[in-house]
Amino acid sequence: MSINISAANNQVSQLQGYADKLQQAKSQLNTYKSSLAANWQGREVPYMTQGIDRAVAQIDAAMRELREIAKDVSLAAASIKREEDAAAAAARARAAKEQRIAAAQTAYNTACDDLAKLNMRRDEIMKALKKRPELIRKYKDELGDLIKSIEAAEKKCNSCKNALTAARR
């Protein structure tokens, strides 16, 4: 499950919008308090201004909390996104490694199969020569080429084995 960064950012914007609305309410209350103090002279005015001050303090606390929550949501979303990106990168790396191993395994199997076919052909020739040694002239050139091919195939098989070992690391 991946995080929807856009949705998280929308939530952050909403929370900041609520904090902005509280800021406006605070400003209106402070304006009302100033107007009250300037235009009304009575014993109840100090109690009213104290009430307004308590309301302003509550609004300040709510604004701080909203902004902290918005910050936390933003940080958490970014952290989750980084973790998801890292997990995706690790998955891609594992898949690439598996592909390298599969390719190296295929090359190794093919090289070993080719070597086995060459050895089988050599064994067939050697068997024929055991039965009929006079055929040595007939198979001499083929046997020489076959031995060279076997040596090259052994080198290729060893090289592919080393590549497979390296791919598995």
mmCIF file with all atom_site columns, C-alpha atoms in Angstrom:
data_model
loop_
_atom_site.group_PDB
_atom_site.id
_atom_site.type_symbol
_atom_site.label_atom_id
_atom_site.label_alt_id
_atom_site.label_comp_id
_atom_site.label_asym_id
_atom_site.label_entity_id
_atom_site.label_seq_id
_atom_site.pdbx_PDB_ins_code
_atom_site.Cartn_x
_atom_site.Cartn_y
_atom_site.Cartn_z
_atom_site.occupancy
_atom_site.B_iso_or_equiv
_atom_site.pdbx_formal_charge
_atom_site.auth_seq_id
_atom_site.auth_comp_id
_atom_site.auth_asym_id
_atom_site.auth_atom_id
_atom_site.pdbx_PDB_model_num
ATOM 1   C CA . MET A 1 1   ? 0.000   0.000   0.000   1.00 0.00 ? 1   MET A CA 1
ATOM 2   C CA . SER A 1 2   ? 1.528   3.283   -0.985  1.00 0.00 ? 2   SER A CA 1
ATOM 3   C CA . ILE A 1 3   ? 0.906   6.652   0.538   1.00 0.00 ? 3   ILE A CA 1
ATOM 4   C CA . ASN A 1 4   ? -1.035  9.239   -1.396  1.00 0.00 ? 4   ASN A CA 1
ATOM 5   C CA . ILE A 1 5   ? 1.222   12.278  -1.028  1.00 0.00 ? 5   ILE A CA 1
ATOM 6   C CA . SER A 1 6   ? -1.342  14.482  -2.715  1.00 0.00 ? 6   SER A CA 1
ATOM 7   C CA . ALA A 1 7   ? -4.005  13.522  -0.169  1.00 0.00 ? 7   ALA A CA 1
ATOM 8   C CA . ALA A 1 8   ? -1.570  14.098  2.696   1.00 0.00 ? 8   ALA A CA 1
ATOM 9   C CA . ASN A 1 9   ? -0.659  17.511  1.272   1.00 0.00 ? 9   ASN A CA 1
ATOM 10  C CA . ASN A 1 10  ? -4.367  18.340  0.971   1.00 0.00 ? 10  ASN A CA 1
ATOM 11  C CA . GLN A 1 11  ? -4.854  17.449  4.625   1.00 0.00 ? 11  GLN A CA 1
ATOM 12  C CA . VAL A 1 12  ? -1.891  19.639  5.565   1.00 0.00 ? 12  VAL A CA 1
ATOM 13  C CA . SER A 1 13  ? -3.406  22.504  3.566   1.00 0.00 ? 13  SER A CA 1
ATOM 14  C CA . GLN A 1 14  ? -6.773  22.013  5.291   1.00 0.00 ? 14  GLN A CA 1
ATOM 15  C CA . LEU A 1 15  ? -5.169  22.046  8.730   1.00 0.00 ? 15  LEU A CA 1
ATOM 16  C CA . GLN A 1 16  ? -3.238  25.195  7.871   1.00 0.00 ? 16  GLN A CA 1
ATOM 17  C CA . GLY A 1 17  ? -6.442  26.737  6.528   1.00 0.00 ? 17  GLY A CA 1
ATOM 18  C CA . TYR A 1 18  ? -8.173  26.018  9.845   1.00 0.00 ? 18  TYR A CA 1
ATOM 19  C CA . ALA A 1 19  ? -5.264  27.623  11.681  1.00 0.00 ? 19  ALA A CA 1
ATOM 20  C CA . ASP A 1 20  ? -5.551  30.677  9.394   1.00 0.00 ? 20  ASP A CA 1
ATOM 21  C CA . LYS A 1 21  ? -9.284  30.933  10.168  1.00 0.00 ? 21  LYS A CA 1
ATOM 22  C CA . LEU A 1 22  ? -8.501  30.783  13.871  1.00 0.00 ? 22  LEU A CA 1
ATOM 23  C CA . GLN A 1 23  ? -5.938  33.557  13.344  1.00 0.00 ? 23  GLN A CA 1
ATOM 24  C CA . GLN A 1 24  ? -8.674  35.663  11.759  1.00 0.00 ? 24  GLN A CA 1
ATOM 25  C CA . ALA A 1 25  ? -11.005 34.930  14.683  1.00 0.00 ? 25  ALA A CA 1
ATOM 26  C CA . LYS A 1 26  ? -8.234  35.893  17.108  1.00 0.00 ? 26  LYS A CA 1
ATOM 27  C CA . SER A 1 27  ? -7.681  39.167  15.259  1.00 0.00 ? 27  SER A CA 1
ATOM 28  C CA . GLN A 1 28  ? -11.412 39.910  15.342  1.00 0.00 ? 28  GLN A CA 1
ATOM 29  C CA . LEU A 1 29  ? -11.571 39.181  19.067  1.00 0.00 ? 29  LEU A CA 1
ATOM 30  C CA . ASN A 1 30  ? -8.585  41.452  19.712  1.00 0.00 ? 30  ASN A CA 1
ATOM 31  C CA . THR A 1 31  ? -10.218 44.183  17.608  1.00 0.00 ? 31  THR A CA 1
ATOM 32  C CA . TYR A 1 32  ? -13.463 43.714  19.550  1.00 0.00 ? 32  TYR A CA 1
ATOM 33  C CA . LYS A 1 33  ? -11.542 43.846  22.850  1.00 0.00 ? 33  LYS A CA 1
ATOM 34  C CA . SER A 1 34  ? -9.832  47.118  21.828  1.00 0.00 ? 34  SER A CA 1
ATOM 35  C CA . SER A 1 35  ? -13.134 48.591  20.713  1.00 0.00 ? 35  SER A CA 1
ATOM 36  C CA . LEU A 1 36  ? -14.789 47.452  23.938  1.00 0.00 ? 36  LEU A CA 1
ATOM 37  C CA . ALA A 1 37  ? -12.082 48.993  26.105  1.00 0.00 ? 37  ALA A CA 1
ATOM 38  C CA . ALA A 1 38  ? -12.132 52.253  24.136  1.00 0.00 ? 38  ALA A CA 1
ATOM 39  C CA . ASN A 1 39  ? -15.903 52.669  23.907  1.00 0.00 ? 39  ASN A CA 1
ATOM 40  C CA . TRP A 1 40  ? -17.403 51.172  27.045  1.00 0.00 ? 40  TRP A CA 1
ATOM 41  C CA . GLN A 1 41  ? -16.660 52.249  30.598  1.00 0.00 ? 41  GLN A CA 1
ATOM 42  C CA . GLY A 1 42  ? -18.107 49.849  33.101  1.00 0.00 ? 42  GLY A CA 1
ATOM 43  C CA . ARG A 1 43  ? -17.232 47.516  35.933  1.00 0.00 ? 43  ARG A CA 1
ATOM 44  C CA . GLU A 1 44  ? -17.869 44.476  33.718  1.00 0.00 ? 44  GLU A CA 1
ATOM 45  C CA . VAL A 1 45  ? -15.333 45.534  31.021  1.00 0.00 ? 45  VAL A CA 1
ATOM 46  C CA . PRO A 1 46  ? -12.302 44.003  32.801  1.00 0.00 ? 46  PRO A CA 1
ATOM 47  C CA . TYR A 1 47  ? -14.185 40.693  33.135  1.00 0.00 ? 47  TYR A CA 1
ATOM 48  C CA . MET A 1 48  ? -15.111 40.790  29.476  1.00 0.00 ? 48  MET A CA 1
ATOM 49  C CA . THR A 1 49  ? -11.535 41.544  28.407  1.00 0.00 ? 49  THR A CA 1
ATOM 50  C CA . GLN A 1 50  ? -10.306 38.692  30.625  1.00 0.00 ? 50  GLN A CA 1
ATOM 51  C CA . GLY A 1 51  ? -12.786 36.382  28.922  1.00 0.00 ? 51  GLY A CA 1
ATOM 52  C CA . ILE A 1 52  ? -11.600 37.562  25.531  1.00 0.00 ? 52  ILE A CA 1
ATOM 53  C CA . ASP A 1 53  ? -7.970  37.035  26.609  1.00 0.00 ? 53  ASP A CA 1
ATOM 54  C CA . ARG A 1 54  ? -8.795  33.450  27.698  1.00 0.00 ? 54  ARG A CA 1
ATOM 55  C CA . ALA A 1 55  ? -10.502 32.831  24.354  1.00 0.00 ? 55  ALA A CA 1
ATOM 56  C CA . VAL A 1 56  ? -7.471  34.268  22.527  1.00 0.00 ? 56  VAL A CA 1
ATOM 57  C CA . ALA A 1 57  ? -5.171  31.998  24.563  1.00 0.00 ? 57  ALA A CA 1
ATOM 58  C CA . GLN A 1 58  ? -7.313  28.982  23.645  1.00 0.00 ? 58  GLN A CA 1
ATOM 59  C CA . ILE A 1 59  ? -7.250  30.024  20.003  1.00 0.00 ? 59  ILE A CA 1
ATOM 60  C CA . ASP A 1 60  ? -3.438  30.369  20.162  1.00 0.00 ? 60  ASP A CA 1
ATOM 61  C CA . ALA A 1 61  ? -3.166  26.856  21.636  1.00 0.00 ? 61  ALA A CA 1
ATOM 62  C CA . ALA A 1 62  ? -5.491  25.438  18.970  1.00 0.00 ? 62  ALA A CA 1
ATOM 63  C CA . MET A 1 63  ? -3.543  27.188  16.186  1.00 0.00 ? 63  MET A CA 1
ATOM 64  C CA . ARG A 1 64  ? -0.234  25.811  17.535  1.00 0.00 ? 64  ARG A CA 1
ATOM 65  C CA . GLU A 1 65  ? -1.694  22.324  17.734  1.00 0.00 ? 65  GLU A CA 1
ATOM 66  C CA . LEU A 1 66  ? -3.135  22.491  14.219  1.00 0.00 ? 66  LEU A CA 1
ATOM 67  C CA . ARG A 1 67  ? 0.184   23.707  12.813  1.00 0.00 ? 67  ARG A CA 1
ATOM 68  C CA . GLU A 1 68  ? 2.099   21.003  14.706  1.00 0.00 ? 68  GLU A CA 1
ATOM 69  C CA . ILE A 1 69  ? -0.289  18.342  13.420  1.00 0.00 ? 69  ILE A CA 1
ATOM 70  C CA . ALA A 1 70  ? 0.083   19.689  9.883   1.00 0.00 ? 70  ALA A CA 1
ATOM 71  C CA . LYS A 1 71  ? 3.865   19.561  10.240  1.00 0.00 ? 71  LYS A CA 1
ATOM 72  C CA . ASP A 1 72  ? 3.703   16.008  11.641  1.00 0.00 ? 72  ASP A CA 1
ATOM 73  C CA . VAL A 1 73  ? 1.438   14.836  8.796   1.00 0.00 ? 73  VAL A CA 1
ATOM 74  C CA . SER A 1 74  ? 3.800   16.364  6.252   1.00 0.00 ? 74  SER A CA 1
ATOM 75  C CA . LEU A 1 75  ? 6.898   14.810  7.859   1.00 0.00 ? 75  LEU A CA 1
ATOM 76  C CA . ALA A 1 76  ? 5.225   11.414  8.253   1.00 0.00 ? 76  ALA A CA 1
ATOM 77  C CA . ALA A 1 77  ? 4.065   11.396  4.628   1.00 0.00 ? 77  ALA A CA 1
ATOM 78  C CA . ALA A 1 78  ? 7.560   12.318  3.432   1.00 0.00 ? 78  ALA A CA 1
ATOM 79  C CA . SER A 1 79  ? 9.122   9.642   5.637   1.00 0.00 ? 79  SER A CA 1
ATOM 80  C CA . ILE A 1 80  ? 6.699   6.971   4.421   1.00 0.00 ? 80  ILE A CA 1
ATOM 81  C CA . LYS A 1 81  ? 7.320   8.017   0.820   1.00 0.00 ? 81  LYS A CA 1
ATOM 82  C CA . ARG A 1 82  ? 11.101  7.704   1.319   1.00 0.00 ? 82  ARG A CA 1
ATOM 83  C CA . GLU A 1 83  ? 10.629  4.244   2.851   1.00 0.00 ? 83  GLU A CA 1
ATOM 84  C CA . GLU A 1 84  ? 8.376   3.157   -0.010  1.00 0.00 ? 84  GLU A CA 1
ATOM 85  C CA . ASP A 1 85  ? 10.854  4.487   -2.569  1.00 0.00 ? 85  ASP A CA 1
ATOM 86  C CA . ALA A 1 86  ? 13.692  2.635   -0.832  1.00 0.00 ? 86  ALA A CA 1
ATOM 87  C CA . ALA A 1 87  ? 11.650  -0.583  -0.740  1.00 0.00 ? 87  ALA A CA 1
ATOM 88  C CA . ALA A 1 88  ? 10.807  -0.215  -4.437  1.00 0.00 ? 88  ALA A CA 1
ATOM 89  C CA . ALA A 1 89  ? 14.474  0.380   -5.277  1.00 0.00 ? 89  ALA A CA 1
ATOM 90  C CA . ALA A 1 90  ? 15.448  -2.702  -3.276  1.00 0.00 ? 90  ALA A CA 1
ATOM 91  C CA . ALA A 1 91  ? 12.797  -4.755  -5.096  1.00 0.00 ? 91  ALA A CA 1
ATOM 92  C CA . ARG A 1 92  ? 14.095  -3.528  -8.451  1.00 0.00 ? 92  ARG A CA 1
ATOM 93  C CA . ALA A 1 93  ? 17.645  -4.411  -7.400  1.00 0.00 ? 93  ALA A CA 1
ATOM 94  C CA . ARG A 1 94  ? 16.530  -7.915  -6.345  1.00 0.00 ? 94  ARG A CA 1
ATOM 95  C CA . ALA A 1 95  ? 14.710  -8.407  -9.642  1.00 0.00 ? 95  ALA A CA 1
ATOM 96  C CA . ALA A 1 96  ? 17.751  -7.232  -11.610 1.00 0.00 ? 96  ALA A CA 1
ATOM 97  C CA . LYS A 1 97  ? 19.975  -9.599  -9.627  1.00 0.00 ? 97  LYS A CA 1
ATOM 98  C CA . GLU A 1 98  ? 17.582  -12.484 -10.271 1.00 0.00 ? 98  GLU A CA 1
ATOM 99  C CA . GLN A 1 99  ? 17.653  -11.671 -13.981 1.00 0.00 ? 99  GLN A CA 1
ATOM 100 C CA . ARG A 1 100 ? 21.475  -11.603 -13.978 1.00 0.00 ? 100 ARG A CA 1
ATOM 101 C CA . ILE A 1 101 ? 21.548  -14.946 -12.171 1.00 0.00 ? 101 ILE A CA 1
ATOM 102 C CA . ALA A 1 102 ? 19.035  -16.480 -14.583 1.00 0.00 ? 102 ALA A CA 1
ATOM 103 C CA . ALA A 1 103 ? 20.997  -15.239 -17.610 1.00 0.00 ? 103 ALA A CA 1
ATOM 104 C CA . ALA A 1 104 ? 24.281  -16.480 -16.140 1.00 0.00 ? 104 ALA A CA 1
ATOM 105 C CA . GLN A 1 105 ? 22.688  -19.836 -15.270 1.00 0.00 ? 105 GLN A CA 1
ATOM 106 C CA . THR A 1 106 ? 21.354  -20.202 -18.820 1.00 0.00 ? 106 THR A CA 1
ATOM 107 C CA . ALA A 1 107 ? 24.763  -19.354 -20.296 1.00 0.00 ? 107 ALA A CA 1
ATOM 108 C CA . TYR A 1 108 ? 26.457  -21.830 -17.941 1.00 0.00 ? 108 TYR A CA 1
ATOM 109 C CA . ASN A 1 109 ? 23.970  -24.596 -18.764 1.00 0.00 ? 109 ASN A CA 1
ATOM 110 C CA . THR A 1 110 ? 24.383  -23.979 -22.494 1.00 0.00 ? 110 THR A CA 1
ATOM 111 C CA . ALA A 1 111 ? 28.196  -24.006 -22.229 1.00 0.00 ? 111 ALA A CA 1
ATOM 112 C CA . CYS A 1 112 ? 28.127  -27.247 -20.209 1.00 0.00 ? 112 CYS A CA 1
ATOM 113 C CA . ASP A 1 113 ? 25.691  -28.844 -22.672 1.00 0.00 ? 113 ASP A CA 1
ATOM 114 C CA . ASP A 1 114 ? 27.935  -27.859 -25.589 1.00 0.00 ? 114 ASP A CA 1
ATOM 115 C CA . LEU A 1 115 ? 30.946  -29.319 -23.778 1.00 0.00 ? 115 LEU A CA 1
ATOM 116 C CA . ALA A 1 116 ? 29.037  -32.529 -23.067 1.00 0.00 ? 116 ALA A CA 1
ATOM 117 C CA . LYS A 1 117 ? 28.117  -32.892 -26.761 1.00 0.00 ? 117 LYS A CA 1
ATOM 118 C CA . LEU A 1 118 ? 31.729  -32.400 -27.796 1.00 0.00 ? 118 LEU A CA 1
ATOM 119 C CA . ASN A 1 119 ? 32.893  -34.980 -25.241 1.00 0.00 ? 119 ASN A CA 1
ATOM 120 C CA . MET A 1 120 ? 30.248  -37.424 -26.458 1.00 0.00 ? 120 MET A CA 1
ATOM 121 C CA . ARG A 1 121 ? 31.454  -36.991 -30.029 1.00 0.00 ? 121 ARG A CA 1
ATOM 122 C CA . ARG A 1 122 ? 35.060  -37.530 -28.912 1.00 0.00 ? 122 ARG A CA 1
ATOM 123 C CA . ASP A 1 123 ? 34.009  -40.649 -26.990 1.00 0.00 ? 123 ASP A CA 1
ATOM 124 C CA . GLU A 1 124 ? 32.208  -41.958 -30.099 1.00 0.00 ? 124 GLU A CA 1
ATOM 125 C CA . ILE A 1 125 ? 35.344  -41.464 -32.184 1.00 0.00 ? 125 ILE A CA 1
ATOM 126 C CA . MET A 1 126 ? 37.533  -43.100 -29.527 1.00 0.00 ? 126 MET A CA 1
ATOM 127 C CA . LYS A 1 127 ? 35.125  -46.060 -29.349 1.00 0.00 ? 127 LYS A CA 1
ATOM 128 C CA . ALA A 1 128 ? 35.218  -46.409 -33.132 1.00 0.00 ? 128 ALA A CA 1
ATOM 129 C CA . LEU A 1 129 ? 39.011  -46.264 -33.084 1.00 0.00 ? 129 LEU A CA 1
ATOM 130 C CA . LYS A 1 130 ? 39.176  -48.984 -30.424 1.00 0.00 ? 130 LYS A CA 1
ATOM 131 C CA . LYS A 1 131 ? 37.110  -51.240 -32.627 1.00 0.00 ? 131 LYS A CA 1
ATOM 132 C CA . ARG A 1 132 ? 38.914  -50.294 -35.822 1.00 0.00 ? 132 ARG A CA 1
ATOM 133 C CA . PRO A 1 133 ? 42.311  -48.642 -35.235 1.00 0.00 ? 133 PRO A CA 1
ATOM 134 C CA . GLU A 1 134 ? 42.856  -48.344 -38.982 1.00 0.00 ? 134 GLU A CA 1
ATOM 135 C CA . LEU A 1 135 ? 40.301  -45.471 -39.042 1.00 0.00 ? 135 LEU A CA 1
ATOM 136 C CA . ILE A 1 136 ? 42.781  -43.139 -37.302 1.00 0.00 ? 136 ILE A CA 1
ATOM 137 C CA . ARG A 1 137 ? 43.561  -41.384 -40.584 1.00 0.00 ? 137 ARG A CA 1
ATOM 138 C CA . LYS A 1 138 ? 39.893  -40.791 -41.221 1.00 0.00 ? 138 LYS A CA 1
ATOM 139 C CA . TYR A 1 139 ? 39.295  -39.224 -37.768 1.00 0.00 ? 139 TYR A CA 1
ATOM 140 C CA . LYS A 1 140 ? 42.691  -37.590 -37.227 1.00 0.00 ? 140 LYS A CA 1
ATOM 141 C CA . ASP A 1 141 ? 41.728  -34.093 -38.393 1.00 0.00 ? 141 ASP A CA 1
ATOM 142 C CA . GLU A 1 142 ? 38.285  -34.228 -36.799 1.00 0.00 ? 142 GLU A CA 1
ATOM 143 C CA . LEU A 1 143 ? 39.781  -35.469 -33.532 1.00 0.00 ? 143 LEU A CA 1
ATOM 144 C CA . GLY A 1 144 ? 42.365  -32.642 -33.518 1.00 0.00 ? 144 GLY A CA 1
ATOM 145 C CA . ASP A 1 145 ? 39.674  -30.044 -34.142 1.00 0.00 ? 145 ASP A CA 1
ATOM 146 C CA . LEU A 1 146 ? 37.440  -31.700 -31.551 1.00 0.00 ? 146 LEU A CA 1
ATOM 147 C CA . ILE A 1 147 ? 40.168  -31.539 -28.883 1.00 0.00 ? 147 ILE A CA 1
ATOM 148 C CA . LYS A 1 148 ? 40.635  -27.808 -29.595 1.00 0.00 ? 148 LYS A CA 1
ATOM 149 C CA . SER A 1 149 ? 36.875  -27.297 -29.445 1.00 0.00 ? 149 SER A CA 1
ATOM 150 C CA . ILE A 1 150 ? 36.691  -29.205 -26.146 1.00 0.00 ? 150 ILE A CA 1
ATOM 151 C CA . GLU A 1 151 ? 39.459  -27.038 -24.651 1.00 0.00 ? 151 GLU A CA 1
ATOM 152 C CA . ALA A 1 152 ? 37.648  -23.879 -25.766 1.00 0.00 ? 152 ALA A CA 1
ATOM 153 C CA . ALA A 1 153 ? 34.326  -25.229 -24.438 1.00 0.00 ? 153 ALA A CA 1
ATOM 154 C CA . GLU A 1 154 ? 35.936  -26.055 -21.073 1.00 0.00 ? 154 GLU A CA 1
ATOM 155 C CA . LYS A 1 155 ? 37.263  -22.506 -20.842 1.00 0.00 ? 155 LYS A CA 1
ATOM 156 C CA . LYS A 1 156 ? 33.849  -21.129 -21.748 1.00 0.00 ? 156 LYS A CA 1
ATOM 157 C CA . CYS A 1 157 ? 32.153  -23.400 -19.201 1.00 0.00 ? 157 CYS A CA 1
ATOM 158 C CA . ASN A 1 158 ? 34.568  -22.244 -16.480 1.00 0.00 ? 158 ASN A CA 1
ATOM 159 C CA . SER A 1 159 ? 34.100  -18.614 -17.480 1.00 0.00 ? 159 SER A CA 1
ATOM 160 C CA . CYS A 1 160 ? 30.319  -19.004 -17.335 1.00 0.00 ? 160 CYS A CA 1
ATOM 161 C CA . LYS A 1 161 ? 30.626  -20.711 -13.940 1.00 0.00 ? 161 LYS A CA 1
ATOM 162 C CA . ASN A 1 162 ? 32.658  -17.753 -12.653 1.00 0.00 ? 162 ASN A CA 1
ATOM 163 C CA . ALA A 1 163 ? 30.099  -15.323 -14.074 1.00 0.00 ? 163 ALA A CA 1
ATOM 164 C CA . LEU A 1 164 ? 27.301  -17.258 -12.355 1.00 0.00 ? 164 LEU A CA 1
ATOM 165 C CA . THR A 1 165 ? 29.171  -17.200 -9.061  1.00 0.00 ? 165 THR A CA 1
ATOM 166 C CA . ALA A 1 166 ? 29.699  -13.433 -9.435  1.00 0.00 ? 166 ALA A CA 1
ATOM 167 C CA . ALA A 1 167 ? 26.018  -12.890 -10.283 1.00 0.00 ? 167 ALA A CA 1
ATOM 168 C CA . ARG A 1 168 ? 24.977  -14.716 -7.119  1.00 0.00 ? 168 ARG A CA 1
ATOM 169 C CA . ARG A 1 169 ? 26.982  -12.344 -4.920  1.00 0.00 ? 169 ARG A CA 1
#
